[in-house]
Coordinates of N, CA and C in Angstrom, one line a residue:
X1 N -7.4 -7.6 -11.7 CA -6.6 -8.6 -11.1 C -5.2 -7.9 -10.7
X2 N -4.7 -8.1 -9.6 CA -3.4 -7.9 -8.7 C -2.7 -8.7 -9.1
X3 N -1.4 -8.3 -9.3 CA -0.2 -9.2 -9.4 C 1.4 -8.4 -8.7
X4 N 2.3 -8.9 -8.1 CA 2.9 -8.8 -7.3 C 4.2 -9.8 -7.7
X5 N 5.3 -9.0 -8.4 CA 6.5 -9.9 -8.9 C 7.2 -9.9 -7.7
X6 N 8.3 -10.9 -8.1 CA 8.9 -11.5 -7.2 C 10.1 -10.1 -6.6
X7 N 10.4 -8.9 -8.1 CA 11.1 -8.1 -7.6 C 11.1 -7.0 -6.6
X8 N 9.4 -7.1 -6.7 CA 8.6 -5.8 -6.2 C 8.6 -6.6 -4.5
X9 N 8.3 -7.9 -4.5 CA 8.0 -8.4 -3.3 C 9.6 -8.1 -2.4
X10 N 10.5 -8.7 -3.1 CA 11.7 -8.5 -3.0 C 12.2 -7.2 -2.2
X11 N 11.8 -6.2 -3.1 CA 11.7 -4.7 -2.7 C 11.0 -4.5 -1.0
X12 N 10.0 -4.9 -0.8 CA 9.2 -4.9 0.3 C 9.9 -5.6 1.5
X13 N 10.4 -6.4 1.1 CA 11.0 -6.9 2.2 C 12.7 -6.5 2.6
X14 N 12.9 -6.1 2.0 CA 14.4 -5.1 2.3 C 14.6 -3.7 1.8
X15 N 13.3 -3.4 1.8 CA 13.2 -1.6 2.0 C 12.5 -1.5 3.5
X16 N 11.4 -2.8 3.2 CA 10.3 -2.1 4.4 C 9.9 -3.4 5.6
X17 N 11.1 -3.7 6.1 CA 10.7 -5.0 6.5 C 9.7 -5.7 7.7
X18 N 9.5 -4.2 8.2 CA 8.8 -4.4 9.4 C 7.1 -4.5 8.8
X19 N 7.3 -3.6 8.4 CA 6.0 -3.7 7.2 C 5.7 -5.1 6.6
X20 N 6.9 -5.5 6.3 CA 6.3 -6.7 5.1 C 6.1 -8.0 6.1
X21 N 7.0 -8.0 7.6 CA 6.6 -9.5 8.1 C 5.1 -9.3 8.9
X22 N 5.0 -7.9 9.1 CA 3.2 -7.8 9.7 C 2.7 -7.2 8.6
X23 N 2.4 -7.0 7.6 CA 1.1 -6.6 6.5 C 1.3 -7.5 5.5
X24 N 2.4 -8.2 5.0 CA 2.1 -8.4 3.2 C 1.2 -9.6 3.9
X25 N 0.8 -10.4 4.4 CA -0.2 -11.6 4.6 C -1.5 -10.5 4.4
X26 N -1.5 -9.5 4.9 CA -2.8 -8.7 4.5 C -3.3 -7.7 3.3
X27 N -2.1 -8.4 2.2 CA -2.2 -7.4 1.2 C -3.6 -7.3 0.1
X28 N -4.0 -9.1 0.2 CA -5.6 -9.0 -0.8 C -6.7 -8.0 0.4
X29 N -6.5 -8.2 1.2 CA -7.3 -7.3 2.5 C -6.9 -6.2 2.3
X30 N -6.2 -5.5 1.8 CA -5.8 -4.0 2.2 C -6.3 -3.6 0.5
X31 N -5.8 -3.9 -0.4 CA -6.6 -4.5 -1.6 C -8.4 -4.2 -1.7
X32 N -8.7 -5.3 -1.3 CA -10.3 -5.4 -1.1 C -10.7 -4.9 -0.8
X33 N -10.1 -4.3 0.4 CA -10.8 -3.1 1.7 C -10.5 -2.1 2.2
X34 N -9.9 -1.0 1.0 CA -9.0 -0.4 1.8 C -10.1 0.6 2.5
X35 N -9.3 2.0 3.2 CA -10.2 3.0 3.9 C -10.0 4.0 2.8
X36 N -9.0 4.5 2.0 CA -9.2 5.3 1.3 C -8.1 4.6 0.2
X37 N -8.1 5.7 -1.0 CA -7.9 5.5 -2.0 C -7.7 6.7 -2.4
X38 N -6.4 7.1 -3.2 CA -5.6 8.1 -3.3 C -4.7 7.7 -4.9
X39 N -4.3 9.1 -5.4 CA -3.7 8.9 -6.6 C -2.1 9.6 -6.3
X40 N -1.2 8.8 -6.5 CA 0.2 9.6 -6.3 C 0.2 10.9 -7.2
X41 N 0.6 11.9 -6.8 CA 1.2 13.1 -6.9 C 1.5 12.8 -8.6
X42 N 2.6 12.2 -8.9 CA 3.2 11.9 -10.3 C 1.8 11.5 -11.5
X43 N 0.7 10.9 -10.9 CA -0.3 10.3 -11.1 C -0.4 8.8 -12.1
X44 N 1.0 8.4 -11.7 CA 0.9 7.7 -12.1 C 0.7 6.0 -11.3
X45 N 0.5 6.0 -10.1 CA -0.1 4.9 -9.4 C -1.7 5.2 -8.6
X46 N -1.9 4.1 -8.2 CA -3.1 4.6 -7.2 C -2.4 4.2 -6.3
X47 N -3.2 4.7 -4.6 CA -2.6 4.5 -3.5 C -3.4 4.0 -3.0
X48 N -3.7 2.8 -2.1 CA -4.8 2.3 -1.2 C -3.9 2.2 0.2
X49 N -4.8 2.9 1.1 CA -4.5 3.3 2.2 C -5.5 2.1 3.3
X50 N -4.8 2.2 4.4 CA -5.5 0.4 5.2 C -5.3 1.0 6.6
X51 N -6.1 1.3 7.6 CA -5.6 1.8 8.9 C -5.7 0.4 9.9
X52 N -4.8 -0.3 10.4 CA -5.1 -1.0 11.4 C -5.1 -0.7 12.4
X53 N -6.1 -0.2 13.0 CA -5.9 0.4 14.4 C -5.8 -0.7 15.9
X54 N -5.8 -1.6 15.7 CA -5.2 -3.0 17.3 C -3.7 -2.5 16.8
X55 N -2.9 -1.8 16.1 CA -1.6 -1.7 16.5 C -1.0 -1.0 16.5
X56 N -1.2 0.4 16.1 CA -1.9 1.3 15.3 C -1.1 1.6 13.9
X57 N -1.2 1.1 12.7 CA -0.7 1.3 11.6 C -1.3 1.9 10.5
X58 N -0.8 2.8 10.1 CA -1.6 3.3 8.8 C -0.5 3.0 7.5
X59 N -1.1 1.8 6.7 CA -0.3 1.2 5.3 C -1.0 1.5 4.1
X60 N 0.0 2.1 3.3 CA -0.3 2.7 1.6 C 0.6 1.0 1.5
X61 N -0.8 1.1 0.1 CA 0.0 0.0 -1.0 C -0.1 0.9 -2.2
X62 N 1.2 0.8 -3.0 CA 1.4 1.4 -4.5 C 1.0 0.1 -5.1
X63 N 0.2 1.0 -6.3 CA -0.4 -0.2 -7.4 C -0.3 0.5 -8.6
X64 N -0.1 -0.1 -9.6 CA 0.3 0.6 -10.8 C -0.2 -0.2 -12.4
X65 N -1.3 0.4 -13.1 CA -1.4 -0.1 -14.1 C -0.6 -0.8 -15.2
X66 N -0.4 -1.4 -15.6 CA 0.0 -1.9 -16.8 C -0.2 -2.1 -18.0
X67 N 0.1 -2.3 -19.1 CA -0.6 -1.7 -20.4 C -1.4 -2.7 -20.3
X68 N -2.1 -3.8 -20.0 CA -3.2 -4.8 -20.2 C -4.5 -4.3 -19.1
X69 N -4.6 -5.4 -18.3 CA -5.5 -5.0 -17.2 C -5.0 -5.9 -15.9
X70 N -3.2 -5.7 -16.0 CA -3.2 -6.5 -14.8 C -2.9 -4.9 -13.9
X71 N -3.1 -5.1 -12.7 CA -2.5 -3.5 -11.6 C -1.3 -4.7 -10.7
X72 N -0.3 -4.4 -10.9 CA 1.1 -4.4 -10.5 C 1.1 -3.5 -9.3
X73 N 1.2 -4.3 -8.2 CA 1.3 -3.8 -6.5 C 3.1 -3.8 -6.8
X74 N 3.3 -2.6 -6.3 CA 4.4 -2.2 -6.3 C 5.4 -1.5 -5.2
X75 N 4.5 -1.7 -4.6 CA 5.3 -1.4 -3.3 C 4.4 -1.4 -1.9
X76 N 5.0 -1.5 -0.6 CA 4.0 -1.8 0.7 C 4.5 -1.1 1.8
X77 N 4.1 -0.3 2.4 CA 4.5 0.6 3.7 C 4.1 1.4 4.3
X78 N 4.5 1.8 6.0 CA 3.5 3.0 6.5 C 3.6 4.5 6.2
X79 N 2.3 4.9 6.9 CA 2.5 6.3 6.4 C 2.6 7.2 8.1
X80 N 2.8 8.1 7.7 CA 2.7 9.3 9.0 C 1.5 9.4 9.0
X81 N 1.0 10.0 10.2 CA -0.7 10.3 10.5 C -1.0 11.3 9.3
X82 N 0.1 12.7 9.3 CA 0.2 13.6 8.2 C -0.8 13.2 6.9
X83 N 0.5 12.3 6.6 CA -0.1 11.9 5.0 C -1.2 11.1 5.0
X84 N -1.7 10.1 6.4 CA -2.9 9.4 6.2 C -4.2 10.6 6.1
X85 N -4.2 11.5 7.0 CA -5.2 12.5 7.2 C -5.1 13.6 5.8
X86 N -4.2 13.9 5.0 CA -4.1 14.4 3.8 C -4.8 13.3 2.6
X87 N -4.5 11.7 3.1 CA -5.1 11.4 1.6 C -6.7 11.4 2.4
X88 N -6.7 11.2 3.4 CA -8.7 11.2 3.7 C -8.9 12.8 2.9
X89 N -8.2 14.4 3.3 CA -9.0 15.2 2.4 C -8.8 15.1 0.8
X90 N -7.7 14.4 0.7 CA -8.0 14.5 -1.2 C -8.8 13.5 -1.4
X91 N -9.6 12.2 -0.9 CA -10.5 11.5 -1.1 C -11.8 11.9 -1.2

């Protein structure tokens, strides 16, 4: 189960705001379906990566376990081609 506080959302929309008024409506979709799936460097989140290509956007969502079994989305934004084609080879 995904959960998304109100500070994290908060966060998304005035760090990343271009991001959040076209993706966060697509965040159980990016979620459900991503194209890859990646572990941060620190290893302490996973990364789900989402390519929309009609616009062309490539979006990492941070998701981060919690000590139960909820995963806390924790952040929403694009990536450079760079980093999208680096998490396809660590996938």
């Amino acid at each position: 189960m995904f959960f998304i506080s109100k500070g994290n959302e908060d966060h998304i929309k005035s760090e990343h705001p271009t991001e959040y008024n076209q993706y966060f409506t697509e965040l159980s979709n990016i979620l459900a379906n991503p194209d890859y799936l990646g572990i941060h460097p620190s290893g302490r989140s996973v990364q789900y990566f989402k390519f929309f290509g009609n616009r062309p956007d490539r979006i990492l969502v941070a998701v981060r376990a919690t000590n139960g079994e909820t995963l806390l989305v924790r952040s929403l934004y694009s990536v450079t081609e760079e980093k999208w084609f680096c998490a396809k080879c660590w996938g």
